[in-house]
mmCIF file of C-alpha atoms in Angstrom:
data_model
loop_
_atom_site.group_PDB
_atom_site.id
_atom_site.type_symbol
_atom_site.label_atom_id
_atom_site.label_comp_id
_atom_site.label_asym_id
_atom_site.label_seq_id
_atom_site.Cartn_x
_atom_site.Cartn_y
_atom_site.Cartn_z
ATOM 1 C CA MET A 1 -0.083 0.188 -0.047
ATOM 2 C CA GLN A 2 1.461 3.219 -1.045
ATOM 3 C CA VAL A 3 0.985 5.802 1.754
ATOM 4 C CA ARG A 4 -0.481 9.241 0.022
ATOM 5 C CA SER A 5 -1.020 11.253 3.609
ATOM 6 C CA LEU A 6 2.102 13.296 3.937
ATOM 7 C CA GLY A 7 1.000 13.106 8.018
ATOM 8 C CA TYR A 8 0.990 9.204 7.995
ATOM 9 C CA ARG A 9 3.937 8.845 5.782
ATOM 10 C CA THR A 10 6.057 10.684 8.523
ATOM 11 C CA ASP A 11 4.034 9.103 11.124
ATOM 12 C CA LEU A 12 5.054 5.573 9.959
ATOM 13 C CA THR A 13 8.538 6.691 9.455
ATOM 14 C CA LEU A 14 9.351 7.838 12.762
ATOM 15 C CA LEU A 15 7.413 4.975 14.494
ATOM 16 C CA ARG A 16 9.309 2.422 12.447
ATOM 17 C CA TYR A 17 12.556 4.361 14.370
ATOM 18 C CA GLY A 18 11.022 3.788 17.585
ATOM 19 C CA GLY A 19 10.599 -0.084 16.991
ATOM 20 C CA THR A 20 7.240 -0.199 15.781
ATOM 21 C CA GLU A 21 6.464 -2.993 12.721
ATOM 22 C CA VAL A 22 4.170 -2.433 10.057
ATOM 23 C CA GLU A 23 2.151 -5.205 8.281
ATOM 24 C CA ASP A 24 0.969 -4.333 4.372
ATOM 25 C CA GLN A 25 -2.396 -6.629 4.163
ATOM 26 C CA GLY A 26 -2.555 -4.756 0.249
ATOM 27 C CA ASP A 27 -5.704 -2.393 1.116
ATOM 28 C CA HIS A 28 -4.372 -1.418 4.472
ATOM 29 C CA LEU A 29 -1.708 -1.180 7.288
ATOM 30 C CA VAL A 30 -1.562 -2.804 10.599
ATOM 31 C CA VAL A 31 0.900 -0.795 12.648
ATOM 32 C CA ARG A 32 1.756 -2.599 15.806
ATOM 33 C CA SER A 33 4.425 -1.018 19.001
ATOM 34 C CA PRO A 34 4.659 -4.121 21.569
ATOM 35 C CA HIS A 35 6.812 -1.784 23.640
ATOM 36 C CA ASN A 36 3.511 0.700 24.147
ATOM 37 C CA PRO A 37 0.638 -1.747 23.494
ATOM 38 C CA THR A 38 -1.551 1.143 25.265
ATOM 39 C CA PHE A 39 -0.726 4.061 22.651
ATOM 40 C CA TRP A 40 -3.446 4.503 20.247
ATOM 41 C CA TRP A 41 -1.546 5.797 17.739
ATOM 42 C CA GLY A 42 1.139 3.335 17.831
ATOM 43 C CA ASN A 43 -1.032 0.449 17.455
ATOM 44 C CA PHE A 44 -3.646 1.357 14.747
ATOM 45 C CA VAL A 45 -4.966 0.245 11.511
ATOM 46 C CA LEU A 46 -4.549 2.485 8.460
ATOM 47 C CA THR A 47 -6.553 1.818 5.266
ATOM 48 C CA ASP A 48 -6.746 3.046 2.021
ATOM 49 C CA ARG A 49 -9.676 5.232 1.644
ATOM 50 C CA PRO A 50 -12.734 6.569 3.661
ATOM 51 C CA PRO A 51 -16.068 4.506 3.440
ATOM 52 C CA ALA A 52 -18.450 6.210 1.374
ATOM 53 C CA PRO A 53 -20.179 9.054 3.375
ATOM 54 C CA GLY A 54 -22.934 7.079 5.307
ATOM 55 C CA ASP A 55 -21.751 4.132 5.044
ATOM 56 C CA LYS A 56 -22.162 2.308 8.446
ATOM 57 C CA GLN A 57 -21.550 -0.957 6.808
ATOM 58 C CA GLU A 58 -17.867 -0.475 5.335
ATOM 59 C CA ALA A 59 -17.429 1.522 8.216
ATOM 60 C CA GLN A 60 -18.303 -1.296 10.428
ATOM 61 C CA ARG A 61 -16.081 -3.968 8.035
ATOM 62 C CA TRP A 62 -13.416 -1.776 9.012
ATOM 63 C CA LEU A 63 -14.446 -1.827 12.922
ATOM 64 C CA ASP A 64 -13.989 -5.863 12.761
ATOM 65 C CA VAL A 65 -10.241 -5.805 10.670
ATOM 66 C CA PHE A 66 -8.846 -3.361 13.633
ATOM 67 C CA ALA A 67 -10.619 -5.870 15.976
ATOM 68 C CA ARG A 68 -8.988 -8.989 14.311
ATOM 69 C CA ALA A 69 -5.867 -7.252 14.423
ATOM 70 C CA PHE A 70 -6.014 -6.158 17.664
ATOM 71 C CA PRO A 71 -8.184 -9.048 19.558
ATOM 72 C CA ASP A 72 -6.518 -7.286 23.114
ATOM 73 C CA ALA A 73 -7.159 -3.529 22.328
ATOM 74 C CA GLN A 74 -8.952 -1.712 25.021
ATOM 75 C CA HIS A 75 -9.254 0.787 22.242
ATOM 76 C CA VAL A 76 -10.132 2.020 18.303
ATOM 77 C CA ALA A 77 -8.047 4.065 16.106
ATOM 78 C CA ILE A 78 -8.001 3.570 12.096
ATOM 79 C CA GLY A 79 -6.737 6.038 10.380
ATOM 80 C CA VAL A 80 -7.451 7.145 6.619
ATOM 81 C CA ASP A 81 -4.881 7.652 3.929
ATOM 82 C CA ALA A 82 -6.212 10.450 1.928
ATOM 83 C CA VAL A 83 -4.902 13.883 1.036
ATOM 84 C CA GLY A 84 -8.001 16.409 2.169
ATOM 85 C CA GLY A 85 -11.245 15.103 3.297
ATOM 86 C CA THR A 86 -13.820 16.684 6.016
ATOM 87 C CA ARG A 87 -15.332 14.803 9.040
ATOM 88 C CA ALA A 88 -18.467 14.104 6.286
ATOM 89 C CA ASP A 89 -16.109 11.702 5.232
ATOM 90 C CA LEU A 90 -16.233 9.822 8.222
ATOM 91 C CA ALA A 91 -20.137 9.930 9.071
ATOM 92 C CA GLY A 92 -20.346 5.792 9.057
ATOM 93 C CA PHE A 93 -17.866 5.414 11.879
ATOM 94 C CA VAL A 94 -19.752 8.973 13.793
ATOM 95 C CA GLU A 95 -22.963 6.929 13.303
ATOM 96 C CA LEU A 96 -21.181 3.857 15.259
ATOM 97 C CA GLY A 97 -20.078 5.965 18.112
ATOM 98 C CA LEU A 98 -16.322 6.377 16.876
ATOM 99 C CA ASN A 99 -14.762 10.171 17.568
ATOM 100 C CA ALA A 100 -13.985 11.360 14.124
ATOM 101 C CA ASP A 101 -10.558 13.836 13.786
ATOM 102 C CA VAL A 102 -9.461 16.183 11.304
ATOM 103 C CA SER A 103 -5.902 17.515 11.412
ATOM 104 C CA SER A 104 -4.449 20.260 9.448
ATOM 105 C CA VAL A 105 -1.287 19.137 7.949
ATOM 106 C CA MET A 106 1.190 22.042 7.629
ATOM 107 C CA THR A 107 4.543 22.594 5.838
ATOM 108 C CA ALA A 108 6.871 25.186 5.574
ATOM 109 C CA GLN A 109 10.317 25.868 3.582
ATOM 110 C CA SER A 110 11.455 28.465 5.656
ATOM 111 C CA VAL A 111 10.190 30.482 8.749
ATOM 112 C CA HIS A 112 10.491 33.965 10.726
ATOM 113 C CA GLU A 113 10.026 34.898 14.060
ATOM 114 C CA PRO A 114 6.489 35.025 15.705
ATOM 115 C CA PRO A 115 5.041 38.691 16.629
ATOM 116 C CA TYR A 116 6.061 38.851 20.041
ATOM 117 C CA PRO A 117 8.743 36.134 20.818
ATOM 118 C CA ASN A 118 9.816 35.334 24.432
ATOM 119 C CA ARG A 119 13.422 36.631 25.021
ATOM 120 C CA GLN A 120 13.260 35.816 28.749
ATOM 121 C CA ALA A 121 13.281 31.981 28.664
ATOM 122 C CA SER A 122 16.491 29.494 27.150
ATOM 123 C CA TYR A 123 16.184 27.410 24.302
ATOM 124 C CA ARG A 124 18.278 24.008 23.945
ATOM 125 C CA GLN A 125 17.776 20.294 23.239
ATOM 126 C CA LEU A 126 17.234 18.011 25.935
ATOM 127 C CA THR A 127 20.306 15.921 26.865
ATOM 128 C CA THR A 128 20.308 15.119 30.554
ATOM 129 C CA GLU A 129 18.709 12.160 32.921
ATOM 130 C CA GLN A 130 17.059 15.666 34.093
ATOM 131 C CA ASP A 131 15.722 16.989 31.468
ATOM 132 C CA TRP A 132 13.933 13.615 30.186
ATOM 133 C CA THR A 133 12.752 13.261 33.450
ATOM 134 C CA ALA A 134 11.140 17.176 33.261
ATOM 135 C CA LEU A 135 9.664 15.781 30.010
ATOM 136 C CA VAL A 136 7.511 12.885 30.993
ATOM 137 C CA ASP A 137 6.299 15.370 34.329
ATOM 138 C CA LEU A 138 5.500 18.385 31.703
ATOM 139 C CA ARG A 139 3.639 15.752 29.519
ATOM 140 C CA VAL A 140 1.813 14.424 32.956
ATOM 141 C CA ALA A 141 1.085 18.162 33.935
ATOM 142 C CA VAL A 142 -0.132 18.760 29.880
ATOM 143 C CA ASN A 143 -2.587 15.900 30.176
ATOM 144 C CA ASP A 144 -6.372 16.292 30.614
ATOM 145 C CA ARG A 145 -8.146 13.151 29.850
ATOM 146 C CA HIS A 146 -6.356 10.651 31.712
ATOM 147 C CA ASP A 147 -5.471 9.242 35.081
ATOM 148 C CA ASP A 148 -2.301 10.245 36.157
ATOM 149 C CA ALA A 149 -0.824 7.724 37.111
ATOM 150 C CA SER A 150 -1.739 4.811 34.193
ATOM 151 C CA TYR A 151 -0.686 7.885 32.168
ATOM 152 C CA ARG A 152 2.162 8.842 33.892
ATOM 153 C CA VAL A 153 3.526 4.597 32.681
ATOM 154 C CA PHE A 154 2.403 5.828 29.127
ATOM 155 C CA ALA A 155 4.066 9.232 28.770
ATOM 156 C CA GLY A 156 7.469 7.511 30.620
ATOM 157 C CA GLU A 157 7.517 5.029 27.644
ATOM 158 C CA THR A 158 6.873 7.592 24.954
ATOM 159 C CA VAL A 159 9.611 9.808 26.367
ATOM 160 C CA ASN A 160 11.743 6.717 26.277
ATOM 161 C CA THR A 161 10.824 6.276 22.634
ATOM 162 C CA ALA A 162 11.969 10.279 21.985
ATOM 163 C CA ARG A 163 14.946 9.751 23.703
ATOM 164 C CA ARG A 164 16.208 6.219 21.351
ATOM 165 C CA LEU A 165 15.382 8.484 18.472
ATOM 166 C CA THR A 166 17.711 11.478 19.901
ATOM 167 C CA GLU A 167 20.808 8.741 20.673
ATOM 168 C CA ALA A 168 20.272 7.511 16.997
ATOM 169 C CA GLY A 169 20.775 10.647 15.751
ATOM 170 C CA TYR A 170 17.221 11.277 13.949
ATOM 171 C CA GLY A 171 16.611 14.324 15.403
ATOM 172 C CA ALA A 172 16.074 15.965 18.635
ATOM 173 C CA TRP A 173 13.679 17.288 21.667
ATOM 174 C CA PHE A 174 13.696 20.806 22.590
ATOM 175 C CA GLY A 175 12.785 22.594 25.732
ATOM 176 C CA ALA A 176 12.155 26.572 26.632
ATOM 177 C CA PHE A 177 13.427 27.126 30.311
ATOM 178 C CA LEU A 178 12.449 30.167 32.393
ATOM 179 C CA ASP A 179 14.420 29.582 35.545
ATOM 180 C CA GLY A 180 15.570 26.497 34.796
ATOM 181 C CA ARG A 181 12.388 24.794 34.652
ATOM 182 C CA LEU A 182 11.117 22.316 31.549
ATOM 183 C CA LEU A 183 7.856 24.811 30.121
ATOM 184 C CA SER A 184 7.558 24.083 26.584
ATOM 185 C CA THR A 185 8.639 21.142 24.529
ATOM 186 C CA MET A 186 8.744 19.643 21.275
ATOM 187 C CA GLY A 187 10.974 17.076 19.026
ATOM 188 C CA LEU A 188 12.222 17.577 15.336
ATOM 189 C CA VAL A 189 12.694 14.037 13.789
ATOM 190 C CA ARG A 190 14.037 13.643 10.247
ATOM 191 C CA ALA A 191 11.383 11.722 8.097
ATOM 192 C CA ASP A 192 13.811 11.196 4.725
ATOM 193 C CA GLU A 193 16.202 13.312 3.131
ATOM 194 C CA GLU A 194 13.815 16.274 2.503
ATOM 195 C CA LEU A 195 11.560 16.086 5.105
ATOM 196 C CA ALA A 196 11.548 16.737 9.191
ATOM 197 C CA ARG A 197 8.642 15.874 11.432
ATOM 198 C CA PHE A 198 7.518 18.361 14.508
ATOM 199 C CA GLN A 199 6.746 15.751 16.965
ATOM 200 C CA ASN A 200 4.352 16.775 20.186
ATOM 201 C CA VAL A 201 4.302 20.241 20.705
ATOM 202 C CA GLU A 202 3.068 21.053 24.323
ATOM 203 C CA THR A 203 3.342 24.086 26.655
ATOM 204 C CA HIS A 204 2.400 23.466 30.891
ATOM 205 C CA PRO A 205 -0.424 24.688 31.616
ATOM 206 C CA GLU A 206 0.688 27.126 33.491
ATOM 207 C CA ALA A 207 2.848 29.006 30.796
ATOM 208 C CA ARG A 208 0.624 29.367 28.202
ATOM 209 C CA GLY A 209 0.167 32.500 26.640
ATOM 210 C CA GLN A 210 4.226 34.068 27.369
ATOM 211 C CA GLY A 211 5.357 33.015 23.434
ATOM 212 C CA LEU A 212 7.093 30.311 24.705
ATOM 213 C CA ALA A 213 6.002 27.592 21.923
ATOM 214 C CA GLY A 214 5.829 29.914 18.922
ATOM 215 C CA THR A 215 9.573 31.330 19.947
ATOM 216 C CA LEU A 216 10.780 27.259 20.205
ATOM 217 C CA VAL A 217 9.136 26.580 17.030
ATOM 218 C CA HIS A 218 10.924 28.807 15.645
ATOM 219 C CA HIS A 219 13.925 27.886 17.203
ATOM 220 C CA VAL A 220 13.783 24.302 16.207
ATOM 221 C CA SER A 221 12.679 25.197 12.799
ATOM 222 C CA ARG A 222 15.994 26.994 12.098
ATOM 223 C CA TYR A 223 17.587 23.555 13.797
ATOM 224 C CA GLY A 224 15.528 21.592 10.842
ATOM 225 C CA LEU A 225 16.370 23.861 8.000
ATOM 226 C CA GLU A 226 20.305 24.412 8.482
ATOM 227 C CA GLU A 227 21.792 21.763 10.613
ATOM 228 C CA LEU A 228 19.802 18.880 9.457
ATOM 229 C CA ARG A 229 19.232 20.854 6.014
ATOM 230 C CA VAL A 230 15.489 19.226 5.152
ATOM 231 C CA GLN A 231 13.904 21.348 2.646
ATOM 232 C CA THR A 232 10.575 21.039 4.090
ATOM 233 C CA LEU A 233 8.673 21.154 7.621
ATOM 234 C CA VAL A 234 5.675 19.345 8.651
ATOM 235 C CA MET A 235 3.632 19.885 11.533
ATOM 236 C CA VAL A 236 0.255 18.626 12.015
ATOM 237 C CA ALA A 237 -1.909 20.407 14.247
ATOM 238 C CA ASP A 238 -5.540 20.776 15.368
ATOM 239 C CA PRO A 239 -7.747 23.400 12.983
ATOM 240 C CA GLU A 240 -9.833 24.655 15.381
ATOM 241 C CA TYR A 241 -6.927 25.244 18.304
ATOM 242 C CA LEU A 242 -5.594 28.726 18.572
ATOM 243 C CA ALA A 243 -1.690 27.152 18.218
ATOM 244 C CA ILE A 244 -2.611 26.846 14.470
ATOM 245 C CA ARG A 245 -2.670 30.801 13.555
ATOM 246 C CA LEU A 246 0.726 30.541 15.512
ATOM 247 C CA TYR A 247 1.906 27.973 12.909
ATOM 248 C CA ARG A 248 0.515 30.148 10.055
ATOM 249 C CA ALA A 249 2.461 33.161 11.732
ATOM 250 C CA LEU A 250 5.372 31.891 11.570
ATOM 251 C CA GLY A 251 5.264 30.645 7.899
ATOM 252 C CA PHE A 252 3.203 26.935 7.812
ATOM 253 C CA THR A 253 0.377 26.737 5.630
ATOM 254 C CA SER A 254 -1.592 24.019 5.290
ATOM 255 C CA SER A 255 -1.260 21.219 2.927
ATOM 256 C CA GLN A 256 -3.356 18.824 3.606
ATOM 257 C CA THR A 257 -5.791 17.380 6.088
ATOM 258 C CA GLN A 258 -5.661 13.935 8.070
ATOM 259 C CA LEU A 259 -8.354 11.783 8.716
ATOM 260 C CA GLY A 260 -9.042 9.203 11.939
ATOM 261 C CA ILE A 261 -11.124 7.782 14.155
ATOM 262 C CA ASP A 262 -10.758 6.652 17.189
ATOM 263 C CA ARG A 263 -12.952 5.193 20.453
ATOM 264 C CA ALA A 264 -11.149 5.524 24.482
ATOM 265 C CA PRO A 265 -11.732 2.496 26.118
ATOM 266 C CA THR A 266 -14.355 1.856 28.195
#
């Protein structure tokens, strides 16, 4: 299966770097992360096209495919390989009680400073044991959907993966620090010779609105263009979240949409 979606194509590359297994079944891919079984989007099915809008029978067929591929999973996660689309394309899944996700795939070949950069913070790569521990703490602080104890286990594994990617030379994770405290973070990983993909743009709830994330995105973008020497930076963002305005102000433009459906463990 040839993946057309820039979002999923870069997702899959980065997942493979971290040890994820991808099986090609012709009209779909089965993506498995045995090292992190509770990571929904590390354990999912990617279909080659969406069902016809409102086609519950076809949507149910893909739910059955997921169930056979992940018989012990408590969640459901199905990606749709498309370069465009809206929630209407996922109506069949929604009618079966799943959540539809439509994200904006943004790209940039050059960037400029945000309108209001934060010059009080320091911006650097995460390198020490203390840095990686602080990243786990930050992810738990940002989390507002899951139990903190179980989420800390999940966050710890995702940080371990990020650390392995960094140490293998695929890219780096960066942080914005104020008074030595990690308050905003993100990763940038090379997907191929031309593309680098942003990962996990997160800012502590107490530090939002201070220009940290925008300034850090600019800093990390320059690292990608000048040190990794890629031609295109890729960012996947919620089109309804305020941060997308910031990315546009930095020079990112919406190139594609990324479609997915999921259902939380019950």
